[in-house]
Amino acid sequence: LRPDKNSRQVTFSKRRAGLFKKCSELAILCGARVAAVVFSEAGNAFALGSPSMEAVLRRFDDGNDAGALVPAAEDDDREALEELYRAREATAEQVASEIKRMNTIGDKVVKAQMGRRYWWEADVEALGEAELPEFARALDRLRANVRRHADKLRS
Amino acid sequence: LRPDKNSRQVTFSKRRAGLFKKCSELAILCGARVAAVVFSEAGNAFALGSPSMEAVLRRFDDGNDAGALVPAAEDDDREALEELYRAREATAEQVASEIKRMNTIGDKVVKAQMGRRYWWEADVEALGEAELPEFARALDRLRANVRRHADKLRS
DNA sequence: GCCTATTAATAACC
DNA sequence: GGTTATTAATAGGC
């Protein structure tokens, strides 16, 4: 069970995949929003957000500062999200029996949504040249709003 | 396997605990740095960093801006961290057989470190009035440094 | 919160 | 990157 020091790389990749899967399951099955950032020992960065890094980081956002950063369709995303939640609750049983080729609920939802390119899995993976600036902007928004929330609590 | 809609709360708590455990295992066993933020459906915020939220967010940091935010002992933390990694590698076998009351490697390390109040589990849990400002400052630092890194890649 | 039957994660192997 | 023996996560019930 303990990873051999020789297989550190393989173990990291597998466990990172497992962790991200857990993130998605928590988000999908429990209606939570999850953001995770992982730095490998070698220094590579990986990130995942569910539903989407931005949607998670946008949680405290009220849209008054650092504007023009969200690509578009903030309310559309939210509506699609809520509709998905509603659909999931209403037809959970049917979905469970319909799709037989997938073994687990987690896999079902994840795979289905990956195929359909829903809001899900429009996530960040392996922050690269293109993603980093956007991630930075999202963090900027999160920072501002967390701070605002903190001030609200303090007052 | 699919959580009942009635037990959504319980499932969320259990899965959040599991997710955070996975985070710690990834960090400890693979030498990675992990930060995770989770918002429950009810809107409660939970966060975990391993090693410590700040240490993760500090990764790109070179200490030139937003100074005086780290409580203290930046280098001390790093040294303790590296020493722990070294110790783990050197005595993995012994540790594994010594502590018999714990069933898993993950539990072993986590529990041991929780008991010893190492660098580990000085983490954020359920962001509250006291933690939020600090979290905001950490995010501020991360934002700045991610952005700097992004600019570096772009140039 | 603890227990247990079940399922999923994963370390080692190829 | 696929397979399998083993361990861990966890849903449901208490």
Short mmCIF file of C-alpha atoms (C1' of nucleotides) in Angstrom, two decimals:
data_model
loop_
_atom_site.label_atom_id
_atom_site.label_comp_id
_atom_site.label_asym_id
_atom_site.label_seq_id
_atom_site.Cartn_x
_atom_site.Cartn_y
_atom_site.Cartn_z
CA LEU A 1 0.00 0.00 0.00
CA ARG A 2 2.81 2.34 0.58
CA PRO A 3 4.17 3.52 -2.72
CA ASP A 4 7.68 2.44 -3.48
CA LYS A 5 10.03 5.36 -3.74
CA ASN A 6 10.92 4.16 -7.21
CA SER A 7 7.38 4.49 -8.45
CA ARG A 8 6.81 7.94 -7.05
CA GLN A 9 5.92 9.37 -10.43
CA VAL A 10 3.41 6.72 -11.31
CA THR A 11 1.90 6.93 -7.87
CA PHE A 12 1.58 10.68 -8.09
CA SER A 13 -0.16 10.54 -11.44
CA LYS A 14 -2.54 7.83 -10.35
CA ARG A 15 -3.32 9.53 -7.08
CA ARG A 16 -3.75 12.89 -8.69
CA ALA A 17 -6.24 11.33 -11.08
CA GLY A 18 -7.99 9.71 -8.14
CA LEU A 19 -8.08 12.95 -6.22
CA PHE A 20 -9.58 14.84 -9.13
CA LYS A 21 -12.12 12.12 -9.54
CA LYS A 22 -13.02 12.49 -5.88
CA CYS A 23 -13.39 16.20 -6.41
CA SER A 24 -15.80 15.65 -9.26
CA GLU A 25 -17.80 13.11 -7.32
CA LEU A 26 -18.12 15.43 -4.35
CA ALA A 27 -19.28 18.20 -6.63
CA ILE A 28 -21.71 16.15 -8.65
CA LEU A 29 -23.15 13.90 -6.01
CA CYS A 30 -23.40 16.49 -3.25
CA GLY A 31 -23.90 19.68 -5.21
CA ALA A 32 -20.68 21.15 -3.90
CA ARG A 33 -18.15 23.37 -5.62
CA VAL A 34 -14.61 22.22 -5.49
CA ALA A 35 -11.34 23.76 -6.53
CA ALA A 36 -8.03 21.99 -6.18
CA VAL A 37 -4.47 22.89 -7.03
CA VAL A 38 -1.68 20.33 -6.98
CA PHE A 39 2.02 20.84 -7.43
CA SER A 40 4.02 17.74 -8.15
CA GLU A 41 7.36 17.18 -6.51
CA ALA A 42 8.94 18.11 -9.82
CA GLY A 43 7.09 21.40 -9.74
CA ASN A 44 4.41 20.81 -12.34
CA ALA A 45 1.09 22.43 -11.64
CA PHE A 46 -2.31 20.81 -12.03
CA ALA A 47 -5.65 22.29 -11.20
CA LEU A 48 -9.25 21.27 -11.33
CA GLY A 49 -12.46 23.08 -10.62
CA SER A 50 -15.89 21.60 -10.43
CA PRO A 51 -18.06 23.13 -11.71
CA SER A 52 -15.19 24.81 -13.53
CA MET A 53 -12.48 26.59 -11.68
CA GLU A 54 -14.00 29.95 -12.43
CA ALA A 55 -17.44 29.00 -11.24
CA VAL A 56 -16.00 27.92 -7.93
CA LEU A 57 -13.83 30.97 -7.53
CA ARG A 58 -16.74 33.13 -8.55
CA ARG A 59 -18.77 32.04 -5.56
CA PHE A 60 -18.40 35.19 -3.51
CA ASP A 61 -18.36 37.36 -6.55
CA ASP A 62 -20.90 40.08 -7.08
CA GLY A 63 -19.39 41.42 -10.25
CA ASN A 64 -18.38 44.93 -9.26
CA ASP A 65 -14.62 44.82 -9.66
CA ALA A 66 -12.04 43.42 -12.00
CA GLY A 67 -14.79 43.26 -14.55
CA ALA A 68 -14.70 41.94 -18.06
CA LEU A 69 -12.80 38.87 -16.98
CA VAL A 70 -15.51 36.28 -17.23
CA PRO A 71 -15.69 35.15 -20.85
CA ALA A 72 -19.45 35.59 -20.89
CA ALA A 73 -22.67 34.02 -19.77
CA GLU A 74 -22.40 34.09 -16.02
CA ASP A 75 -26.10 33.59 -15.47
CA ASP A 76 -26.32 31.05 -18.23
CA ASP A 77 -23.75 28.93 -16.48
CA ARG A 78 -25.64 29.16 -13.24
CA GLU A 79 -28.91 28.25 -14.85
CA ALA A 80 -27.43 25.28 -16.65
CA LEU A 81 -25.89 24.17 -13.39
CA GLU A 82 -29.10 24.35 -11.45
CA GLU A 83 -31.01 22.65 -14.19
CA LEU A 84 -28.53 19.85 -14.11
CA TYR A 85 -28.99 19.48 -10.39
CA ARG A 86 -32.73 19.38 -10.77
CA ALA A 87 -32.53 16.85 -13.56
CA ARG A 88 -30.24 14.69 -11.53
CA GLU A 89 -32.57 14.63 -8.57
CA ALA A 90 -35.66 14.02 -10.64
CA THR A 91 -34.36 11.21 -12.79
CA ALA A 92 -31.67 9.68 -10.66
CA GLU A 93 -33.25 6.26 -10.73
CA GLN A 94 -33.81 6.20 -14.43
CA VAL A 95 -30.35 7.37 -15.24
CA ALA A 96 -28.98 4.70 -12.96
CA SER A 97 -30.64 1.92 -14.89
CA GLU A 98 -30.43 3.38 -18.35
CA ILE A 99 -26.74 3.54 -18.78
CA LYS A 100 -25.47 0.05 -18.12
CA ARG A 101 -22.09 0.19 -19.75
CA MET A 102 -20.60 2.29 -16.98
CA ASN A 103 -19.99 0.67 -13.64
CA THR A 104 -20.29 3.46 -11.11
CA ILE A 105 -22.39 6.52 -10.53
CA GLY A 106 -19.35 8.70 -10.44
CA ASP A 107 -18.13 7.30 -13.71
CA LYS A 108 -21.54 7.59 -15.22
CA VAL A 109 -21.99 11.23 -14.57
CA VAL A 110 -18.43 12.15 -15.29
CA LYS A 111 -18.26 10.22 -18.54
CA ALA A 112 -21.66 11.40 -19.68
CA GLN A 113 -20.78 14.97 -19.06
CA MET A 114 -17.39 14.62 -20.62
CA GLY A 115 -19.06 13.30 -23.71
CA ARG A 116 -21.67 15.97 -23.73
CA ARG A 117 -19.27 18.74 -22.89
CA TYR A 118 -21.54 20.14 -20.29
CA TRP A 119 -20.42 22.74 -17.85
CA TRP A 120 -18.37 20.01 -16.32
CA GLU A 121 -14.82 19.27 -17.36
CA ALA A 122 -14.43 22.64 -18.96
CA ASP A 123 -11.84 22.67 -16.26
CA VAL A 124 -8.24 23.52 -16.05
CA GLU A 125 -5.72 20.76 -16.47
CA ALA A 126 -2.02 21.14 -16.16
CA LEU A 127 -1.76 24.89 -16.00
CA GLY A 128 0.14 26.02 -19.02
CA GLU A 129 1.00 29.15 -20.85
CA ALA A 130 -2.56 29.73 -21.94
CA GLU A 131 -4.31 28.90 -18.71
CA LEU A 132 -2.12 30.62 -16.18
CA PRO A 133 -3.20 34.22 -16.88
CA GLU A 134 -6.81 33.25 -16.69
CA PHE A 135 -6.22 31.38 -13.46
CA ALA A 136 -4.49 34.46 -12.11
CA ARG A 137 -7.45 36.62 -12.97
CA ALA A 138 -9.83 34.17 -11.36
CA LEU A 139 -7.72 34.22 -8.24
CA ASP A 140 -7.82 37.97 -8.33
CA ARG A 141 -11.56 37.86 -8.19
CA LEU A 142 -11.61 35.29 -5.46
CA ARG A 143 -9.20 37.29 -3.38
CA ALA A 144 -11.27 40.44 -3.64
CA ASN A 145 -14.46 38.72 -2.71
CA VAL A 146 -13.11 36.59 0.07
CA ARG A 147 -11.63 39.73 1.53
CA ARG A 148 -14.93 41.52 1.19
CA HIS A 149 -16.67 38.63 2.88
CA ALA A 150 -14.10 38.70 5.63
CA ASP A 151 -14.68 42.40 6.17
CA LYS A 152 -18.38 41.77 6.27
CA LEU A 153 -17.90 39.20 8.99
CA ARG A 154 -15.60 41.47 10.93
CA SER A 155 -17.93 44.47 10.92
CA LEU B 1 -23.20 3.76 -3.97
CA ARG B 2 -25.20 6.70 -5.01
CA PRO B 3 -25.97 8.86 -2.02
CA ASP B 4 -29.61 9.16 -1.17
CA LYS B 5 -30.92 12.64 -1.50
CA ASN B 6 -31.99 12.47 2.12
CA SER B 7 -28.47 11.85 3.33
CA ARG B 8 -26.88 14.56 1.25
CA GLN B 9 -25.44 16.26 4.29
CA VAL B 10 -23.88 13.15 5.73
CA THR B 11 -22.52 12.17 2.35
CA PHE B 12 -21.00 15.58 1.84
CA SER B 13 -19.27 15.54 5.19
CA LYS B 14 -17.97 12.04 4.71
CA ARG B 15 -16.78 12.70 1.19
CA ARG B 16 -15.20 15.99 2.13
CA ALA B 17 -13.29 14.18 4.86
CA GLY B 18 -12.28 11.53 2.34
CA LEU B 19 -11.21 14.12 -0.17
CA PHE B 20 -9.09 15.96 2.35
CA LYS B 21 -7.55 12.67 3.38
CA LYS B 22 -6.70 11.99 -0.26
CA CYS B 23 -5.12 15.41 -0.43
CA SER B 24 -2.93 14.68 2.55
CA GLU B 25 -1.94 11.29 1.23
CA LEU B 26 -0.98 12.73 -2.12
CA ALA B 27 1.08 15.37 -0.40
CA ILE B 28 2.76 13.08 2.09
CA LEU B 29 3.32 10.00 -0.01
CA CYS B 30 4.31 11.77 -3.22
CA GLY B 31 5.89 14.93 -1.93
CA ALA B 32 3.29 17.09 -3.63
CA ARG B 33 1.69 20.30 -2.49
CA VAL B 34 -2.05 20.38 -2.49
CA ALA B 35 -4.60 23.10 -1.89
CA ALA B 36 -8.31 22.47 -2.00
CA VAL B 37 -11.33 24.65 -1.47
CA VAL B 38 -14.81 23.19 -1.11
CA PHE B 39 -18.13 24.96 -0.89
CA SER B 40 -21.01 22.89 0.37
CA GLU B 41 -24.41 23.14 -1.22
CA ALA B 42 -25.49 25.17 1.80
CA GLY B 43 -22.66 27.57 1.11
CA ASN B 44 -20.23 26.67 3.86
CA ALA B 45 -16.59 26.93 2.96
CA PHE B 46 -13.90 24.41 3.75
CA ALA B 47 -10.29 24.53 2.77
CA LEU B 48 -7.23 22.41 3.23
CA GLY B 49 -3.62 22.90 2.30
CA SER B 50 -0.88 20.35 2.53
CA PRO B 51 1.68 21.33 3.59
CA SER B 52 -0.44 24.17 4.94
CA MET B 53 -2.47 26.35 2.66
CA GLU B 54 0.11 29.07 2.83
CA ALA B 55 3.00 26.82 2.00
CA VAL B 56 1.21 25.69 -1.13
CA LEU B 57 0.15 29.14 -2.17
CA ARG B 58 3.64 30.35 -1.43
CA ARG B 59 5.08 28.12 -4.08
CA PHE B 60 5.70 30.75 -6.73
CA ASP B 61 6.44 33.35 -4.17
CA ASP B 62 9.77 35.10 -4.00
CA GLY B 63 8.87 37.35 -1.12
CA ASN B 64 9.05 40.77 -2.74
CA ASP B 65 5.47 41.95 -2.48
CA ALA B 66 2.64 42.00 0.03
CA GLY B 67 5.24 41.42 2.67
CA ALA B 68 4.76 40.94 6.39
CA LEU B 69 1.87 38.61 5.82
CA VAL B 70 3.49 35.34 6.68
CA PRO B 71 3.22 34.91 10.45
CA ALA B 72 6.90 34.06 10.66
CA ALA B 73 9.41 31.31 10.06
CA GLU B 74 9.19 30.77 6.35
CA ASP B 75 12.51 29.01 6.17
CA ASP B 76 11.84 27.09 9.33
CA ASP B 77 8.74 25.61 7.77
CA ARG B 78 10.64 24.63 4.70
CA GLU B 79 13.38 23.00 6.68
CA ALA B 80 10.95 21.09 8.82
CA LEU B 81 9.19 19.96 5.68
CA GLU B 82 12.31 18.70 3.99
CA GLU B 83 13.48 17.03 7.13
CA LEU B 84 10.18 15.23 7.33
CA TYR B 85 10.52 14.06 3.77
CA ARG B 86 14.00 12.79 4.43
CA ALA B 87 12.93 11.04 7.58
CA ARG B 88 10.04 9.41 5.80
CA GLU B 89 12.24 8.04 3.06
CA ALA B 90 14.94 6.84 5.36
CA THR B 91 12.82 5.08 7.92
CA ALA B 92 9.75 4.12 5.98
CA GLU B 93 10.10 0.46 6.79
CA GLN B 94 10.67 0.98 10.47
CA VAL B 95 7.85 3.40 10.86
CA ALA B 96 5.57 0.97 9.08
CA SER B 97 6.23 -1.80 11.55
CA GLU B 98 6.63 0.28 14.66
CA ILE B 99 3.23 1.79 14.89
CA LYS B 100 0.81 -1.12 14.86
CA ARG B 101 -2.27 0.50 16.23
CA MET B 102 -2.93 2.33 13.03
CA ASN B 103 -4.15 0.38 10.06
CA THR B 104 -2.97 2.31 7.05
CA ILE B 105 0.05 4.24 5.95
CA GLY B 106 -2.02 7.29 5.31
CA ASP B 107 -3.58 7.11 8.73
CA LYS B 108 -0.22 6.48 10.31
CA VAL B 109 1.44 9.55 8.97
CA VAL B 110 -1.55 11.78 9.34
CA LYS B 111 -2.36 10.71 12.87
CA ALA B 112 1.23 10.82 13.96
CA GLN B 113 1.66 14.27 12.61
CA MET B 114 -1.62 15.42 14.02
CA GLY B 115 -0.48 14.21 17.39
CA ARG B 116 2.87 15.85 17.06
CA ARG B 117 1.52 19.05 15.65
CA TYR B 118 4.08 19.13 12.92
CA TRP B 119 3.79 21.45 9.97
CA TRP B 120 0.92 19.28 8.92
CA GLU B 121 -2.65 20.05 9.91
CA ALA B 122 -1.82 23.59 10.76
CA ASP B 123 -4.26 23.88 7.93
CA VAL B 124 -7.38 25.79 7.37
CA GLU B 125 -10.67 24.12 8.22
CA ALA B 126 -14.07 25.65 7.78
CA LEU B 127 -13.06 29.16 6.95
CA GLY B 128 -14.42 31.41 9.65
CA GLU B 129 -14.14 34.95 10.82
CA ALA B 130 -10.56 34.52 11.92
CA GLU B 131 -9.26 32.54 8.96
CA LEU B 132 -10.83 34.38 6.08
CA PRO B 133 -8.60 37.47 6.12
CA GLU B 134 -5.52 35.31 6.25
CA PHE B 135 -6.82 33.19 3.42
CA ALA B 136 -7.48 36.34 1.43
CA ARG B 137 -3.93 37.52 1.95
CA ALA B 138 -2.57 34.15 0.91
CA LEU B 139 -4.65 34.32 -2.23
CA ASP B 140 -3.31 37.78 -2.85
CA ARG B 141 0.18 36.40 -2.83
CA LEU B 142 -0.73 33.48 -5.03
CA ARG B 143 -2.39 35.74 -7.54
CA ALA B 144 0.61 37.99 -7.79
CA ASN B 145 3.01 35.16 -8.25
CA VAL B 146 0.94 33.13 -10.64
CA ARG B 147 0.55 36.24 -12.73
CA ARG B 148 4.27 36.82 -12.61
CA HIS B 149 4.88 33.25 -13.67
CA ALA B 150 2.40 33.66 -16.47
CA ASP B 151 4.16 36.77 -17.69
CA LYS B 152 7.43 34.92 -17.54
CA LEU B 153 6.03 32.19 -19.76
CA ARG B 154 4.55 34.68 -22.16
CA SER B 155 7.76 36.66 -22.63
"C1'" DG C 1 -20.54 8.88 15.27
"C1'" DC C 2 -19.70 3.58 14.86
"C1'" DC C 3 -20.53 -0.75 12.07
"C1'" DT C 4 -20.56 -3.58 8.05
"C1'" DA C 5 -21.49 -5.00 3.43
"C1'" DT C 6 -20.24 -3.39 -0.81
"C1'" DT C 7 -17.66 -0.80 -4.18
"C1'" DA C 8 -13.78 1.81 -5.64
"C1'" DA C 9 -8.87 3.09 -5.42
"C1'" DT C 10 -4.47 1.70 -6.22
"C1'" DA C 11 0.51 -0.56 -5.84
"C1'" DA C 12 2.94 -3.73 -8.14
"C1'" DC C 13 3.38 -6.22 -12.03
"C1'" DC C 14 3.61 -6.71 -17.09
"C1'" DG D 1 -1.42 2.26 -20.23
"C1'" DG D 2 -3.71 -2.46 -18.88
"C1'" DT D 3 -4.39 -6.20 -15.19
"C1'" DT D 4 -5.07 -7.97 -10.64
"C1'" DA D 5 -4.55 -8.79 -5.73
"C1'" DT D 6 -5.16 -6.08 -1.96
"C1'" DT D 7 -6.61 -2.18 0.82
"C1'" DA D 8 -9.35 1.77 1.59
"C1'" DA D 9 -13.60 4.56 0.99
"C1'" DT D 10 -18.17 4.80 1.94
"C1'" DA D 11 -23.67 4.26 1.82
"C1'" DG D 12 -26.89 2.74 4.70
"C1'" DG D 13 -28.36 1.51 9.03
"C1'" DC D 14 -27.92 2.05 13.89
#
